[in-house]
mmCIF file of N, CA and C in Angstrom:
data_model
loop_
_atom_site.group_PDB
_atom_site.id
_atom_site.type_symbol
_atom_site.label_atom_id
_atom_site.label_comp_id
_atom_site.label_asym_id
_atom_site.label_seq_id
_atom_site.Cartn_x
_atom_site.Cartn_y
_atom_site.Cartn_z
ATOM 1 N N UNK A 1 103.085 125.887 114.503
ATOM 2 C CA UNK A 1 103.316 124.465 114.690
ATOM 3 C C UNK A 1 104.504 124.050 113.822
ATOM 4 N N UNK A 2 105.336 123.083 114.537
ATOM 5 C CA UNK A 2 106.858 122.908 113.629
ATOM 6 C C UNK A 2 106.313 121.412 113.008
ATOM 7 N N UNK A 3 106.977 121.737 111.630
ATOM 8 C CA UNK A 3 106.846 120.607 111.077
ATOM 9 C C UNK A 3 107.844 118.921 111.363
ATOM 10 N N UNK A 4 107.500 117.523 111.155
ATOM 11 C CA UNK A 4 107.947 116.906 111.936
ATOM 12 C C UNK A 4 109.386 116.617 110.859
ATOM 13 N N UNK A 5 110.235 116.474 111.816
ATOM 14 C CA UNK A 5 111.664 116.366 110.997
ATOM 15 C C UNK A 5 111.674 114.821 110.277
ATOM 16 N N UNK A 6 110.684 114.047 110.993
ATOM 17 C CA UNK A 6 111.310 112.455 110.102
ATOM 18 C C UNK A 6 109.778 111.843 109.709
ATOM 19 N N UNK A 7 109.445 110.289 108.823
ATOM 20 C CA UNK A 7 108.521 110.284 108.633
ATOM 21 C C UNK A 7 108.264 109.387 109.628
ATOM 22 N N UNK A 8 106.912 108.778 110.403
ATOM 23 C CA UNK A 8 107.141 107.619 110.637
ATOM 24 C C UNK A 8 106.160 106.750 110.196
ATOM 25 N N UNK A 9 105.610 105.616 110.542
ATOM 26 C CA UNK A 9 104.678 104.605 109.822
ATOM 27 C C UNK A 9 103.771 104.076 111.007
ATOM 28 N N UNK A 10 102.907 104.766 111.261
ATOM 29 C CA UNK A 10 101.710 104.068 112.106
ATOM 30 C C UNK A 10 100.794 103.136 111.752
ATOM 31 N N UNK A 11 101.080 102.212 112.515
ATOM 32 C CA UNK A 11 100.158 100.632 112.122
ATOM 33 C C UNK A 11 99.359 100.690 113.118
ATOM 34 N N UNK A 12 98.147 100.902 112.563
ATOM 35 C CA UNK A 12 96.878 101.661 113.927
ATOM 36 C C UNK A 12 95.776 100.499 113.491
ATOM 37 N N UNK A 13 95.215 99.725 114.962
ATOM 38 C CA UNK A 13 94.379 99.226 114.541
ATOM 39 C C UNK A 13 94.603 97.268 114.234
ATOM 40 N N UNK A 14 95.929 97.307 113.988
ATOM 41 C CA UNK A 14 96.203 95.934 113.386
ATOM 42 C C UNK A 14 96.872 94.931 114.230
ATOM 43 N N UNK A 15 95.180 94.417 115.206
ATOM 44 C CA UNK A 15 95.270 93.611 116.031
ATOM 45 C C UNK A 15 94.368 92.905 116.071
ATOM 46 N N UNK A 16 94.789 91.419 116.144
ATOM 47 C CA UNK A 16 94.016 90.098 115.938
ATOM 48 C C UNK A 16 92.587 90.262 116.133
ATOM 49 N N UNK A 17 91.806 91.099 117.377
ATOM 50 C CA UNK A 17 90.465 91.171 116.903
ATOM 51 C C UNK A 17 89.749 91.557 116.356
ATOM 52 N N UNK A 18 90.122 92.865 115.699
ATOM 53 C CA UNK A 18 90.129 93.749 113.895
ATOM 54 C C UNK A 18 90.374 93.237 112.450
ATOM 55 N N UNK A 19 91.698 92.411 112.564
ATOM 56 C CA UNK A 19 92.328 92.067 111.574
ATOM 57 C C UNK A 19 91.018 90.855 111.230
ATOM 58 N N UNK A 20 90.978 89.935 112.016
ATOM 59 C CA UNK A 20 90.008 88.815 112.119
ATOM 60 C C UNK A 20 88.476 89.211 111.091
ATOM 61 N N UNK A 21 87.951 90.148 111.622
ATOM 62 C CA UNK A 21 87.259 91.058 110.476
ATOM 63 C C UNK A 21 87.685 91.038 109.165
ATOM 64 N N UNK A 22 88.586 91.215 108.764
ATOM 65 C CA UNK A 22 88.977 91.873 106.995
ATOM 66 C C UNK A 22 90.278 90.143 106.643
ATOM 67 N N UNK A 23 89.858 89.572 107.244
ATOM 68 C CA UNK A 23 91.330 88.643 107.232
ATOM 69 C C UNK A 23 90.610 87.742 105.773
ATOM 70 N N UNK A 24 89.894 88.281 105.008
ATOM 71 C CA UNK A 24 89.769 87.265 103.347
ATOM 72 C C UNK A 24 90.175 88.355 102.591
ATOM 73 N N UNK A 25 90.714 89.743 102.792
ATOM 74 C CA UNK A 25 90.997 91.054 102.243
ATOM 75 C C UNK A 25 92.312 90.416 101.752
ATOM 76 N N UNK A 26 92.912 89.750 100.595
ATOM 77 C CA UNK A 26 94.034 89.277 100.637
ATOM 78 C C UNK A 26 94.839 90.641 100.286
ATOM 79 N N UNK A 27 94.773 91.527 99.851
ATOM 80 C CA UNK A 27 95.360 93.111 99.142
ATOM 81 C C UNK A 27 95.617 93.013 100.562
ATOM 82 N N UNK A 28 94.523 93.574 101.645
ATOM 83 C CA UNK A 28 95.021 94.183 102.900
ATOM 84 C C UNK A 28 96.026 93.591 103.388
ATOM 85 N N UNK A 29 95.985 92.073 103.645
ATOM 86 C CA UNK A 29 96.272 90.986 104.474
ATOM 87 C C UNK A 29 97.998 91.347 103.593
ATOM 88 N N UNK A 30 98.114 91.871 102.663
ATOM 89 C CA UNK A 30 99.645 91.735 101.979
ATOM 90 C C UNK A 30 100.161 93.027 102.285
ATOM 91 N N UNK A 31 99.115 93.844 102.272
ATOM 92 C CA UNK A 31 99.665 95.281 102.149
ATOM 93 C C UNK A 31 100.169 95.877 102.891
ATOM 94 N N UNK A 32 99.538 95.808 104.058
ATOM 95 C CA UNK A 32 100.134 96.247 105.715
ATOM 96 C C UNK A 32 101.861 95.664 106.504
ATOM 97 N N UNK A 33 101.879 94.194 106.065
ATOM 98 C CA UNK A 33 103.395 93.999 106.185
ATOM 99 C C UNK A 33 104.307 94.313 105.042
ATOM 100 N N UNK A 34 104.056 94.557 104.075
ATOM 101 C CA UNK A 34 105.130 95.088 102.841
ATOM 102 C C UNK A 34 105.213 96.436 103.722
ATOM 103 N N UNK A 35 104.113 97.740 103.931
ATOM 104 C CA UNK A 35 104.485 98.695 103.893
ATOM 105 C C UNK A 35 105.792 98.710 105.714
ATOM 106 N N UNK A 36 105.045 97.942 106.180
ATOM 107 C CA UNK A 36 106.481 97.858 107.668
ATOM 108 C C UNK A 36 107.421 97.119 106.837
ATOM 109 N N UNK A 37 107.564 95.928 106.194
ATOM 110 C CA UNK A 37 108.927 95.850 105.620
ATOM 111 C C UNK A 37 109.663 96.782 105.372
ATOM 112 N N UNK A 38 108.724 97.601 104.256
ATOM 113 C CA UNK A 38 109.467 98.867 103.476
ATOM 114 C C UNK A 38 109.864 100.157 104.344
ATOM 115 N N UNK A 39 108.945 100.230 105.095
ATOM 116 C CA UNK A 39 109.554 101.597 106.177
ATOM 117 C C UNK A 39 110.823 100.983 106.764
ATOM 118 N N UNK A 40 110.940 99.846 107.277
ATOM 119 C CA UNK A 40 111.972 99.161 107.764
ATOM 120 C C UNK A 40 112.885 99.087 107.318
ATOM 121 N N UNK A 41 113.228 98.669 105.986
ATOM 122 C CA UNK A 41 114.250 98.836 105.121
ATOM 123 C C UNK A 41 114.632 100.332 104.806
ATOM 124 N N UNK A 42 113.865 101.888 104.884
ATOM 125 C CA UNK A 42 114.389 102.648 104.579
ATOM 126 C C UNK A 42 114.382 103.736 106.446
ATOM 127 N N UNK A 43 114.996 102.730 107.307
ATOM 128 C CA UNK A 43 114.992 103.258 108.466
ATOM 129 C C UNK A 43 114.059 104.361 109.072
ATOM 130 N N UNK A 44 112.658 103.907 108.725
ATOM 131 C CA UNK A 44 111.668 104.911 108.866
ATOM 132 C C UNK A 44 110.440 104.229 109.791
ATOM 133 N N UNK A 45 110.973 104.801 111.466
ATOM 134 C CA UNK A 45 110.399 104.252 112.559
ATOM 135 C C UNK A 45 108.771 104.380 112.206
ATOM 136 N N UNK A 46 108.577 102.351 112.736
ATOM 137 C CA UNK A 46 107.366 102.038 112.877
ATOM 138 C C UNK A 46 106.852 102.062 114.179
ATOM 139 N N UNK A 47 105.608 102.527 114.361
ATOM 140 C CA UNK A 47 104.877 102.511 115.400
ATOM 141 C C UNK A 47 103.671 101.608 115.371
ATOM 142 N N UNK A 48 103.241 101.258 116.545
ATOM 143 C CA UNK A 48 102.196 100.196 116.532
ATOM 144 C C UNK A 48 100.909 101.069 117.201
ATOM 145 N N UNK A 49 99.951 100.913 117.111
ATOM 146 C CA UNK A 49 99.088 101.300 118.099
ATOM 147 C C UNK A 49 97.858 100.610 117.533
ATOM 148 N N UNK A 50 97.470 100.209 119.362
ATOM 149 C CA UNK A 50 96.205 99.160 119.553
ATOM 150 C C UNK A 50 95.409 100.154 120.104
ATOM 151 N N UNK A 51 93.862 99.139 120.760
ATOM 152 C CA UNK A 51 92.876 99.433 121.739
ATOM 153 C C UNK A 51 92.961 98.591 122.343
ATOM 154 N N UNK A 52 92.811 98.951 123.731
ATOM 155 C CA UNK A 52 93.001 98.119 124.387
ATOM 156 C C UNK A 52 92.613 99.089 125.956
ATOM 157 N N UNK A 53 92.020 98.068 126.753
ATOM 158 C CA UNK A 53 91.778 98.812 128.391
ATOM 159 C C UNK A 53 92.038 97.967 129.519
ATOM 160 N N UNK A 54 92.636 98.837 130.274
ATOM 161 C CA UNK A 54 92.878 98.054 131.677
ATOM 162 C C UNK A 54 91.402 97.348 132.267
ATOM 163 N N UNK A 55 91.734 96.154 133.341
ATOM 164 C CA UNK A 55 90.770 95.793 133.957
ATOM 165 C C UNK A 55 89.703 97.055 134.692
ATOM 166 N N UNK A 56 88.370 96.885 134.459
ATOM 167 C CA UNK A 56 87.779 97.438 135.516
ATOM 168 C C UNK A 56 87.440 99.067 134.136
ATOM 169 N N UNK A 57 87.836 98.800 133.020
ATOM 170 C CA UNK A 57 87.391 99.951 131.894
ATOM 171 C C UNK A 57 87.728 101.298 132.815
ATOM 172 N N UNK A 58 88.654 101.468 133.920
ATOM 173 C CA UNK A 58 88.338 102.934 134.143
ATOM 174 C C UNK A 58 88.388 104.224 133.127
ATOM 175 N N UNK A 59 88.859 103.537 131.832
ATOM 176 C CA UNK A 59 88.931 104.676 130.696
ATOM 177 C C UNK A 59 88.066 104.575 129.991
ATOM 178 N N UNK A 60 86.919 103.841 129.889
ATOM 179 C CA UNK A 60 85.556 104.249 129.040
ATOM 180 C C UNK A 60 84.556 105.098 130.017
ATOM 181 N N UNK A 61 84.265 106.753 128.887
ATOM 182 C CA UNK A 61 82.979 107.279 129.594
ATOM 183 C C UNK A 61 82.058 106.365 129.457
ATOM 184 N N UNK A 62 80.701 106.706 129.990
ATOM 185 C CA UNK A 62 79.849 106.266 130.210
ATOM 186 C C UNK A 62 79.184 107.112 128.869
ATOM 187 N N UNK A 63 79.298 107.752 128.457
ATOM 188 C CA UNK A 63 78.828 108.230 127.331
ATOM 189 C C UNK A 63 80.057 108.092 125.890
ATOM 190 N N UNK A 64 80.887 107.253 126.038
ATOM 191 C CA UNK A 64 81.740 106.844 124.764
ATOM 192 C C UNK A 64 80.878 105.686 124.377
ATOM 193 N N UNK A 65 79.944 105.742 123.207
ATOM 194 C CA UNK A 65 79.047 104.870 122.228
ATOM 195 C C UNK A 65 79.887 103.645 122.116
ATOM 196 N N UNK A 66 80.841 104.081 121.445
ATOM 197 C CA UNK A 66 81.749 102.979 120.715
ATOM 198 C C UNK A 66 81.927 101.493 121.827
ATOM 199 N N UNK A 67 82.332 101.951 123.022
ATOM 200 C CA UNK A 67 83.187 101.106 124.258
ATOM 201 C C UNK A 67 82.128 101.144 125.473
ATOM 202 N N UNK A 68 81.200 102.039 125.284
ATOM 203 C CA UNK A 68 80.103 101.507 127.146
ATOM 204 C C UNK A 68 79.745 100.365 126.976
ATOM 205 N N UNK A 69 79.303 99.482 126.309
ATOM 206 C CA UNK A 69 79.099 98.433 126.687
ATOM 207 C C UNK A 69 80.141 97.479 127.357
ATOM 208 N N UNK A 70 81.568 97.577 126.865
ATOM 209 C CA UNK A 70 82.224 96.584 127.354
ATOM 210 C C UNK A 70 82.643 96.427 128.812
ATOM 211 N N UNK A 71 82.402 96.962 129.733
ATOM 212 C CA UNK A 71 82.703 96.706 131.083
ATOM 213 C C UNK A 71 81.275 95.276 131.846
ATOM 214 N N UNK A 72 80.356 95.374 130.459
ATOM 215 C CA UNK A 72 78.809 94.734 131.300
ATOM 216 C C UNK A 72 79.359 93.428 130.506
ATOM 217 N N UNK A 73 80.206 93.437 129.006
ATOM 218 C CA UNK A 73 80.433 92.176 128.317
ATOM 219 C C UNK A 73 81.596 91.743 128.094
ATOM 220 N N UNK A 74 82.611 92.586 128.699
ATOM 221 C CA UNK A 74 84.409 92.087 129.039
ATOM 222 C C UNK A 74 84.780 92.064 127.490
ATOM 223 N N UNK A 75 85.806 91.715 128.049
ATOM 224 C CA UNK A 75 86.962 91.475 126.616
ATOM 225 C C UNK A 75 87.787 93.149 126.337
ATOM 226 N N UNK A 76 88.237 93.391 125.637
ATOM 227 C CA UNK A 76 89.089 93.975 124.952
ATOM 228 C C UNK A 76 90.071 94.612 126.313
ATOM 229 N N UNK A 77 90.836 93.650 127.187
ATOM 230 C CA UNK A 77 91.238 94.539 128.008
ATOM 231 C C UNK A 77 92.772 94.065 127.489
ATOM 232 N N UNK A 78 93.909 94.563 128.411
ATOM 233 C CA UNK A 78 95.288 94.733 127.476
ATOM 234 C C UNK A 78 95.814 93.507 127.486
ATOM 235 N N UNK A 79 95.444 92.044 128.206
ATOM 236 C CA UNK A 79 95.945 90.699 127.964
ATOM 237 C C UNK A 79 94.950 89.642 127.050
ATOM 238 N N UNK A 80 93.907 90.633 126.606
ATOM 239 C CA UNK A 80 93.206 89.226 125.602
ATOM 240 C C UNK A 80 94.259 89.271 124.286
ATOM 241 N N UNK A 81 93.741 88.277 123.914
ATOM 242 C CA UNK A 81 94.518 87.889 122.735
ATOM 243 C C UNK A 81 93.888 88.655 121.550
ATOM 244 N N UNK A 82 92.556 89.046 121.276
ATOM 245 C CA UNK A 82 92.255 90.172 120.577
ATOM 246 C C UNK A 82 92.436 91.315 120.657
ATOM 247 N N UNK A 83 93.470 91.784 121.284
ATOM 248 C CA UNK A 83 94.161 93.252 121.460
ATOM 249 C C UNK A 83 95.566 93.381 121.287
ATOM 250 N N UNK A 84 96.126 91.834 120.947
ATOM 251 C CA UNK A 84 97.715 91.746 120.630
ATOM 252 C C UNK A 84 97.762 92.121 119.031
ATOM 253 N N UNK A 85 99.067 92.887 118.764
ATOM 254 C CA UNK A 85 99.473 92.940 117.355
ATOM 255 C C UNK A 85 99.207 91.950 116.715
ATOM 256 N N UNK A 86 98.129 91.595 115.611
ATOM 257 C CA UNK A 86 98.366 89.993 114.302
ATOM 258 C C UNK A 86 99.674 90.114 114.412
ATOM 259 N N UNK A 87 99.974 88.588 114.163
ATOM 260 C CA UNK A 87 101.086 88.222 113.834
ATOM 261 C C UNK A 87 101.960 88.397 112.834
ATOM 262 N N UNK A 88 100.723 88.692 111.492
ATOM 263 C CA UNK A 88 101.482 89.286 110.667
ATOM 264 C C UNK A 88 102.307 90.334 110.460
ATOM 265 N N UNK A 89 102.366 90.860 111.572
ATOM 266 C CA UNK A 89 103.016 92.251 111.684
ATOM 267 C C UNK A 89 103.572 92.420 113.048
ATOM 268 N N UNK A 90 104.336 91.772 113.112
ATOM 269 C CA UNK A 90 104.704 91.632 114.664
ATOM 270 C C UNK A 90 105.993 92.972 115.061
ATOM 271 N N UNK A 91 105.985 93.561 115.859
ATOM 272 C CA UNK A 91 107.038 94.805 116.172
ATOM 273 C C UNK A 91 107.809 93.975 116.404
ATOM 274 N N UNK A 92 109.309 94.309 116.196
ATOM 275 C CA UNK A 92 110.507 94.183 116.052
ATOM 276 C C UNK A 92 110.964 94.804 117.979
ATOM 277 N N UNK A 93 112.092 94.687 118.027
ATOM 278 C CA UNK A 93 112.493 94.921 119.677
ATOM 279 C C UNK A 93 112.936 96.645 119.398
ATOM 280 N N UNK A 94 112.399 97.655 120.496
ATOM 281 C CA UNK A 94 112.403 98.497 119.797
ATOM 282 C C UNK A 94 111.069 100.016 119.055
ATOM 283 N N UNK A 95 110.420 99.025 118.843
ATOM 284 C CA UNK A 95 109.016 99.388 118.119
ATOM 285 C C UNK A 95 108.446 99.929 119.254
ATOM 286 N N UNK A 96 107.704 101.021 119.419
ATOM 287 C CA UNK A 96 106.855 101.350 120.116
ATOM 288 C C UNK A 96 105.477 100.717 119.747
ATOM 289 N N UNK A 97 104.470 100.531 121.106
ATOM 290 C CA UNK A 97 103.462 99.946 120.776
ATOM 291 C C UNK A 97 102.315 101.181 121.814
ATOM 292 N N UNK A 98 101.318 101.647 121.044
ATOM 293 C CA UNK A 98 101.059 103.000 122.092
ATOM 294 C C UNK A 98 99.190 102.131 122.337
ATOM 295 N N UNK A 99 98.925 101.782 123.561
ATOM 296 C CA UNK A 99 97.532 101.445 123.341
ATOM 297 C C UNK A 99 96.841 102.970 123.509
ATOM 298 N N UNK A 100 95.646 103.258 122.641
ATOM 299 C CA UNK A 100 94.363 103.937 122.592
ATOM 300 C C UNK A 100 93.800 103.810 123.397
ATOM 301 N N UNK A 101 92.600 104.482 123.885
ATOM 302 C CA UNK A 101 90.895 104.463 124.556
ATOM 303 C C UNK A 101 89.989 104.886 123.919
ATOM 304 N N UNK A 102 90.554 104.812 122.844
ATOM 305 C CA UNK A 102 89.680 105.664 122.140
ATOM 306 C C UNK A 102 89.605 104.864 120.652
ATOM 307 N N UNK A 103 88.518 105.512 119.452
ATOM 308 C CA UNK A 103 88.896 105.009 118.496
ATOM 309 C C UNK A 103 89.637 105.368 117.317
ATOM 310 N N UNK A 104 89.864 107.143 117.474
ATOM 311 C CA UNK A 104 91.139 107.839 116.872
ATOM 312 C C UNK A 104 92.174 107.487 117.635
ATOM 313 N N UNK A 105 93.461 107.475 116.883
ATOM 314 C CA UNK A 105 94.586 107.804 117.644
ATOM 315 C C UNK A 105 95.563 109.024 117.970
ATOM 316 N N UNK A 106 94.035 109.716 117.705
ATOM 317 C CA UNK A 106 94.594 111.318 117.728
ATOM 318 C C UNK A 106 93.797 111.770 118.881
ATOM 319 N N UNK A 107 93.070 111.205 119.745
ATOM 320 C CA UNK A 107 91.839 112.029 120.675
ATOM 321 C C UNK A 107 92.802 112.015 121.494
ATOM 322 N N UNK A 108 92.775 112.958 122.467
ATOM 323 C CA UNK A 108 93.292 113.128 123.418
ATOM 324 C C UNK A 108 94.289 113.589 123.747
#
């Protein structure tokens, strides 16, 4: 396996219906846009990545714990507003934004 030539900065997770959770975390609530400032300033591509599912969940098994319920109770699909980047951290033009199905962003 080759090692990766550059670093980059994955902001996994840090979207308004998560963030909403930890949002009295004032450390967190500071920490997460300094560190994209700072990758930013030392030209060290940020990446975004959400959860998020198309209408109709065709990407939840029926045996993924985490997500079967949501096709019977809606929400988290890719236009609610709890699946957009917080604002505090908004991608720049540019930024990749990779949605998940999962709750690693390594499955698959």
């Amino acid at each position: 396996m080759s090692k990766p030539s550059r670093p980059a900065l994955l902001v996994q997770d840090w979207q308004n219906g998560i963030v909403s959770r930890v949002g009295e975390n004032r450390e967190l609530m500071h920490a997460v846009p300094k560190a994209i400032q700072a990758a930013r300033q030392f030209n060290i591509p940020v990446i975004f990545v959400r959860v998020a599912f198309n209408p109709g969940y065709h990407e939840i098994s029926a045996s993924n714990k985490g997500f079967a319920a949501l096709p019977q109770v809606g929400g988290m699909t890719m236009t609610d507003a709890e699946t957009q980047i917080h604002e505090s951290a908004q991608p720049q033009a540019g930024e990749p934004i990779v949605t998940k199905h999962r709750v690693s962003s390594f499955a698959g």
